[in-house]
Coordinates of C-alpha atoms in Angstrom, one line a residue:
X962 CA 204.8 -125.4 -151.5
X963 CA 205.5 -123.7 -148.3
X964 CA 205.9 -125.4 -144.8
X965 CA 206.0 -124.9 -141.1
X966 CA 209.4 -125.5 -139.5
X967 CA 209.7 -126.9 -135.9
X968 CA 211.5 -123.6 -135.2
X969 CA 208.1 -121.9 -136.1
X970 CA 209.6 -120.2 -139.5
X971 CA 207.9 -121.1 -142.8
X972 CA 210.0 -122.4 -146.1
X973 CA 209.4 -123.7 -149.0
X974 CA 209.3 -128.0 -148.7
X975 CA 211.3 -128.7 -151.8
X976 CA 214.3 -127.4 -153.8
X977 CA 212.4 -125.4 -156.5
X978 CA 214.0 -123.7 -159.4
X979 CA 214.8 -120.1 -158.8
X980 CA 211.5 -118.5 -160.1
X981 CA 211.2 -116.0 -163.0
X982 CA 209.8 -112.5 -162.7
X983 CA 206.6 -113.7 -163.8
X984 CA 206.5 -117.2 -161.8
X985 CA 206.9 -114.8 -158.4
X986 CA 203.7 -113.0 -160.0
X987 CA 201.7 -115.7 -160.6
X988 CA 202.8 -117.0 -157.5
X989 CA 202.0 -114.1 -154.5
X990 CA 198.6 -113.0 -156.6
X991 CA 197.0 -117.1 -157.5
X992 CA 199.3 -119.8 -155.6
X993 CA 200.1 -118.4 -152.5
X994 CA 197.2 -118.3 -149.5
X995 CA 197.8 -115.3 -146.9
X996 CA 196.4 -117.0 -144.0
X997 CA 197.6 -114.4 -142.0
X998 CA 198.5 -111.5 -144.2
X999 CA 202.0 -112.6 -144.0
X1000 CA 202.2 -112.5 -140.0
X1001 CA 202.5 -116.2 -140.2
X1002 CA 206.0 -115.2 -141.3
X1003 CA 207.0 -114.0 -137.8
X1004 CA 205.7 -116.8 -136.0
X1005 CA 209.2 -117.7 -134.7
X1006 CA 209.8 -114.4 -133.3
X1007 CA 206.3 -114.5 -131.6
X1008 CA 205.0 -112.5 -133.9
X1009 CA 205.2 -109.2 -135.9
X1010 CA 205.4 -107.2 -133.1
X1011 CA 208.6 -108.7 -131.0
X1012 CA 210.1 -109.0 -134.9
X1013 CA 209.8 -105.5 -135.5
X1014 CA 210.7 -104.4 -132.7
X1015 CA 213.9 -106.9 -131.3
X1016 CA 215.0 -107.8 -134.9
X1017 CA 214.1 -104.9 -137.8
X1018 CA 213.9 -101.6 -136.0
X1019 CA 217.5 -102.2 -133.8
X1020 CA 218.7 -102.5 -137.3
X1021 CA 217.4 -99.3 -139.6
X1022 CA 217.2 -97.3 -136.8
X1023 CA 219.9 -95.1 -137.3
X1024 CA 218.0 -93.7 -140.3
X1025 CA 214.2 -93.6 -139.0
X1026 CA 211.9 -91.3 -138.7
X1027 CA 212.6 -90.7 -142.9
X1028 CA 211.2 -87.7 -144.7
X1029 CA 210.6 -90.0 -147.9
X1030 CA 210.7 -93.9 -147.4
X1031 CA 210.3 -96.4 -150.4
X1032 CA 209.3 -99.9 -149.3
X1033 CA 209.9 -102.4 -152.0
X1034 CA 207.3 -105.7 -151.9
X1035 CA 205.3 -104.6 -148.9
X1036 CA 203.4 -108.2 -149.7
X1037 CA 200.1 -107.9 -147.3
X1038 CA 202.1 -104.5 -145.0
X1039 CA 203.7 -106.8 -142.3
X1040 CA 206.1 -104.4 -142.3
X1041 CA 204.2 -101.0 -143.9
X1042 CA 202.5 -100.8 -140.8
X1043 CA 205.3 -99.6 -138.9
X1044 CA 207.2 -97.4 -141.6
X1045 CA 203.8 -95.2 -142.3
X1046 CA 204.7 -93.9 -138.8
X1047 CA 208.0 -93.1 -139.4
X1048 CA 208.0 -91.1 -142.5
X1049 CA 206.4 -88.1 -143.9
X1050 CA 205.3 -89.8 -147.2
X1051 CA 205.7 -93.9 -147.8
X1052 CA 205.9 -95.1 -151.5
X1053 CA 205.2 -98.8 -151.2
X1054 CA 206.1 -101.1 -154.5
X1055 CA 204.7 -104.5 -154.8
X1056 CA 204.6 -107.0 -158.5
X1057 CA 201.6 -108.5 -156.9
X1058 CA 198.3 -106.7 -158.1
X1059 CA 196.5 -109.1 -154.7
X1060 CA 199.4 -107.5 -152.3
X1061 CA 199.1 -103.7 -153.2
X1062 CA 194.6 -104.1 -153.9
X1063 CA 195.2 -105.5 -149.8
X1064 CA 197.6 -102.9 -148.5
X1065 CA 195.0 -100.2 -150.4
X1066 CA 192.1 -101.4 -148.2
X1067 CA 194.1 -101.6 -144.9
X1068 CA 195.6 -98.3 -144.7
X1069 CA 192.6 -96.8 -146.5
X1070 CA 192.8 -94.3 -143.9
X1071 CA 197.0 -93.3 -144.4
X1072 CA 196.8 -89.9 -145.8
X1073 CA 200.8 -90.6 -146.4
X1074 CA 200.9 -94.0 -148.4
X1075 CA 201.2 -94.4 -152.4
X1076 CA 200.8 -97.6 -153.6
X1077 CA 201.8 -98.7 -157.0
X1078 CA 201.8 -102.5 -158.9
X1079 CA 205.3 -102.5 -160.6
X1080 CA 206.5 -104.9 -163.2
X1081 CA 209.1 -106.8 -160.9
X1082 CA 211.8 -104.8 -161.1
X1083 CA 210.6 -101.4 -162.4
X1084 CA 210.9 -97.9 -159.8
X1085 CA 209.7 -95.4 -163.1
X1086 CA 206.9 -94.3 -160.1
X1087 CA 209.6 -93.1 -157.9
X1088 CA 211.2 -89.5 -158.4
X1089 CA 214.6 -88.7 -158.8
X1090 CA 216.7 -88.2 -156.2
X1091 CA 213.5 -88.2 -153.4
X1092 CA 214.0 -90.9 -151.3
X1093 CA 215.5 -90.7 -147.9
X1094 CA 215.2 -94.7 -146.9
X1095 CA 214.7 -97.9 -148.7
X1096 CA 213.5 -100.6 -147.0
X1097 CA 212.9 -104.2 -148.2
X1098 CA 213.0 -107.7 -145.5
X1099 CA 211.6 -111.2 -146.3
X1100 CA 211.3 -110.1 -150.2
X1101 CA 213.8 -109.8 -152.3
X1102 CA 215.4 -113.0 -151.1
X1103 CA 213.0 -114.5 -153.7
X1104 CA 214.2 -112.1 -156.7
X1105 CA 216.8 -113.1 -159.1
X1106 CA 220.0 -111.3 -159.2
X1107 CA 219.1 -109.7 -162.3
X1108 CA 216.4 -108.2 -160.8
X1109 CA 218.7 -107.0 -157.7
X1110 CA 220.9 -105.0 -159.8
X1111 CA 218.1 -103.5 -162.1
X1112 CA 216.4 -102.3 -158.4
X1113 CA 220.4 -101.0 -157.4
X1114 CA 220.6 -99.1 -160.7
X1115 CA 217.2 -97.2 -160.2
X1116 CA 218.0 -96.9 -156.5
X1117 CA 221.1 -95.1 -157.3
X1118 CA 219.3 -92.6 -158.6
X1119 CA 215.9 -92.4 -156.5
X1120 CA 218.1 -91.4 -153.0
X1121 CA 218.9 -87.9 -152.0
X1122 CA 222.0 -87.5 -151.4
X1123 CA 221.9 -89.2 -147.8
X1124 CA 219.8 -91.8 -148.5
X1125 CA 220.3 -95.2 -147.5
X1126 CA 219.0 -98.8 -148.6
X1127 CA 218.9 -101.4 -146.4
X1128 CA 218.1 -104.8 -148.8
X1129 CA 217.2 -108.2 -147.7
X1130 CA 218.4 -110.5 -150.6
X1131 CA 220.2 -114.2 -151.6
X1132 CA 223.5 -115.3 -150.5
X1133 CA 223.0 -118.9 -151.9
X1134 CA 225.4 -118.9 -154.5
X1135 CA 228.2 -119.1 -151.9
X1136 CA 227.5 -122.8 -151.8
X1137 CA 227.1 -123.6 -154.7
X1138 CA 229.1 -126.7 -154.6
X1139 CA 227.3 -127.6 -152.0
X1140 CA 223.7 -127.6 -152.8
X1141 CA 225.0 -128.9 -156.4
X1142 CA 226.0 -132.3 -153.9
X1143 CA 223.1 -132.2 -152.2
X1144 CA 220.9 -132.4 -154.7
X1145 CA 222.2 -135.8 -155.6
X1146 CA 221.4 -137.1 -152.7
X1147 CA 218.5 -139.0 -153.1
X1148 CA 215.3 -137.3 -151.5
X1149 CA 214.4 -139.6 -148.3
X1150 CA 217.9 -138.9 -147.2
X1151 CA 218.3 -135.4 -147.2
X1152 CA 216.5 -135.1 -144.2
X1153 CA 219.1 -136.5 -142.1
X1154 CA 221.2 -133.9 -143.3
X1155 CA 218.9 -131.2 -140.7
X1156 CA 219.5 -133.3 -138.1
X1157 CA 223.7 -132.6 -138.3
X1158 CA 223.2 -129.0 -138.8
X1159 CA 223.5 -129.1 -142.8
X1160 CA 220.9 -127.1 -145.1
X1161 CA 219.4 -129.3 -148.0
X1162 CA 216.7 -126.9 -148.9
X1163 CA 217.5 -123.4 -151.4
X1164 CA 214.3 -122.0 -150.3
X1165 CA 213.4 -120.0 -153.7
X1166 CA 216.7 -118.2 -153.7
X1167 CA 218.6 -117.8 -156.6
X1168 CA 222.7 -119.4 -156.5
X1169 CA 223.5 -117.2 -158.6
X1170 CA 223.4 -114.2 -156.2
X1171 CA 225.7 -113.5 -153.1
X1172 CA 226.3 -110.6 -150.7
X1173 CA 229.9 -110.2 -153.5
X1174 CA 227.5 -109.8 -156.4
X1175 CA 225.5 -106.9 -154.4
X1176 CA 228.4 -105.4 -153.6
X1177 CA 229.0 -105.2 -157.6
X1178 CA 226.6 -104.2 -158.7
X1179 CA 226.2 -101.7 -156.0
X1180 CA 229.6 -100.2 -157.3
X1181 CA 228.4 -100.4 -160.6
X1182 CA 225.4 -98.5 -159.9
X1183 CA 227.3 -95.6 -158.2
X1184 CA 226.7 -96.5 -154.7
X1185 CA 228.8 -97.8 -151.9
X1186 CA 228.1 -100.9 -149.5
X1187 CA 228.3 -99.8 -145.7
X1188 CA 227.3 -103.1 -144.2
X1189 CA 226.7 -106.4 -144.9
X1190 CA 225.3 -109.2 -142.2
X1191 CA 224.9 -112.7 -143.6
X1192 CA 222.7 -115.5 -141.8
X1193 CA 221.2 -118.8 -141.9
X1194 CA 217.8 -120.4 -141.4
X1195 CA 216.7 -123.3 -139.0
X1196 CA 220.0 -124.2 -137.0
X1197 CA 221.5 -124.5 -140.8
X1198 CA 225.3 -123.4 -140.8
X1199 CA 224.8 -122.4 -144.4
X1200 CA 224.4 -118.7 -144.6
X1201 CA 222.2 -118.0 -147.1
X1202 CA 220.5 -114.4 -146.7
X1203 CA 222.6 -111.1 -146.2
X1204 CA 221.3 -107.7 -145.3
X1205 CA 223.2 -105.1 -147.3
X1206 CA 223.1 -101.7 -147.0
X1207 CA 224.3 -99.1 -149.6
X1208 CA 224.5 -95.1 -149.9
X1209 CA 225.9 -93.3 -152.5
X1210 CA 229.9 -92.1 -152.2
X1211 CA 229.0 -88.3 -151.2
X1212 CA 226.4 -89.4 -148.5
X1213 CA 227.1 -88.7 -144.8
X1214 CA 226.7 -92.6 -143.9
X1215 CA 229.9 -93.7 -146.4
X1216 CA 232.1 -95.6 -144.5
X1217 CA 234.3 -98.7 -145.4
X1218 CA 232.5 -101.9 -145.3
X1219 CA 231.7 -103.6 -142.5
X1220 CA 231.0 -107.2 -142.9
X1221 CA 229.3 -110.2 -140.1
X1222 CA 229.0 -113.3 -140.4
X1223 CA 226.1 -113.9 -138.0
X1224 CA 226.0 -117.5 -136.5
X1225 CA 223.7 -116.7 -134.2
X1226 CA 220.9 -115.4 -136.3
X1227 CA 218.4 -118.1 -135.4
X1228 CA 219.8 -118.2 -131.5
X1229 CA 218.5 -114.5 -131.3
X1230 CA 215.0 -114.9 -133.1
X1231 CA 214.3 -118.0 -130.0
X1232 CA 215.3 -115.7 -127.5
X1233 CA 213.0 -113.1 -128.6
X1234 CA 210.5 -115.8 -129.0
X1235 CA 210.9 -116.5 -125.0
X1236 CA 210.6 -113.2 -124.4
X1237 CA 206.9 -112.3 -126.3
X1238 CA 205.1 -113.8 -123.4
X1239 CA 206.2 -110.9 -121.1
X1240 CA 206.6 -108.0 -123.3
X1241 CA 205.0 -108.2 -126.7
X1242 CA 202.0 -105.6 -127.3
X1243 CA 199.3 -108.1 -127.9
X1244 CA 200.2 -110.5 -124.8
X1245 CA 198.3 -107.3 -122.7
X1246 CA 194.5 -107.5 -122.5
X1247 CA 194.5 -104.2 -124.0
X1248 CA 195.8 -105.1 -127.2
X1249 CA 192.4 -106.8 -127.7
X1250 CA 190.3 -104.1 -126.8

């Protein structure tokens, strides 16, 4: 189901259906093989390391080191890794019973980590009003919108009072038009439609979620978006991910929205990719010691 893009970023090959709650399930614990614990994922960037640290961190790092830091589908810890070292305590929430047995055995020896198997869209685990940061990348673009605004509901709730959430999600359903004439287009010719910049893949995202529908049901939750940065895949001009970040009205991070649309998403992740050769941690013999 999934493939290797020429610009090193995997996808998946065909226009699926946007998956169910339990289809994602069965999917990440039986259908999907971790080759590389998820790593393979940041290939483009060249590798977790450069993506971390040129791509996530310039963007949460107004709110890291955390006291309390919730991480929402961990999958395998590409990014878990990293946040352990930047909180007091990490509460790491995954559907997948294969993702959270995997992240249990690698950071066997975090004294700070709780891991719990969730039903999909369920944060019952989490206390009230004890979360300083919630983190979720290259996740959530997979869930449904229904399962976006049950997380936004809970979330509401879960963050102290300055608590942020910075969400990785869908922003296919701005073309829907689009992709609803595409998929008419008979399969040995959408192809051609790459090589002129146009998107004919959905990538397991669900059209009937956009960074307007966050903003929603982030309002209806109780909670105010701050930010907002939209972006493409692949050289595609079709924005189909956003970033949004939300707090709640009384936090000291309110602000009116700020909203990009980023066109040069992909530009940046091949210029980090130039530069891993020269500065990323394991291009120095001592990374393999």
């Amino acid at each position: 189901m999934w493939a290797l893009a020429g610009t090193g970023t995997y996808y998946l090959e065909i226009n699926c259906a946007m998956p169910s709650v339990d289809e994602n399930k069965q999917w990440w614990n039986d259908g999907y093989v971790w080759k590389q614990g998820g790593d393979e994922w940041s290939r483009a960037w060249g590798g977790v390391d450069m993506q971390w640290h040129a791509a996530v961190l310039p963007r949460i790092h107004s709110f890291v080191p955390a006291g309390r830091i919730l991480e929402i589908a961990p999958g395998f810890g590409r990014w878990t890794q990293y946040l352990t070292g930047l909180c007091d305590h990490l509460i790491a929430v995954d559907l997948s019973e294969n993702a959270i047995e995997h992240c249990r055995q690698r950071f066997a020896g975090a004294t700070n980590i709780d891991f719990f198997v969730n039903d999909g869209s369920s944060l019952e685990m989490v206390p009230d009003a004890s979360i300083d940061f919630v983190f979720s990348f290259d996740s959530l673009v997979h869930a449904s919108a229904d399962v976006l605004r049950a997380y936004l509901l809970q979330i509401a709730r879960k963050l102290t009072r300055d608590g942020v959430a910075f969400l990785h999600h869908s922003n296919l359903g701005e073309y829907t038009r689009y992709f609803s004439a595409v998929e008419k287009i008979p399969p040995r010719g959408q192809p051609l439609l790459k090589k002129v910049g146009l998107e004919y893949r959905t990538h397991w995202r669900d059209p009937g979620m956009t960074a307007g529908r966050l903003r929603e049901f982030a309002q209806e939750a109780g909670l105010i978006c701050i930010s907002q940065e939209l972006f493409g895949w692949g050289g595609s001009r079709r924005l189909i991910d956003a970033i949004s970040m939300v707090t709640l009205p009384e936090s000291k991070w309110t602000r009116p929205l700020r909203l990009l649309r980023n066109e040069d998403f992909v530009r940046d992740i091949s210029v980090i990719a130039r530069l891993a050769p020269l500065y990323s941690a394991d291009s120095f013999p001592a990374s393999a010691e």
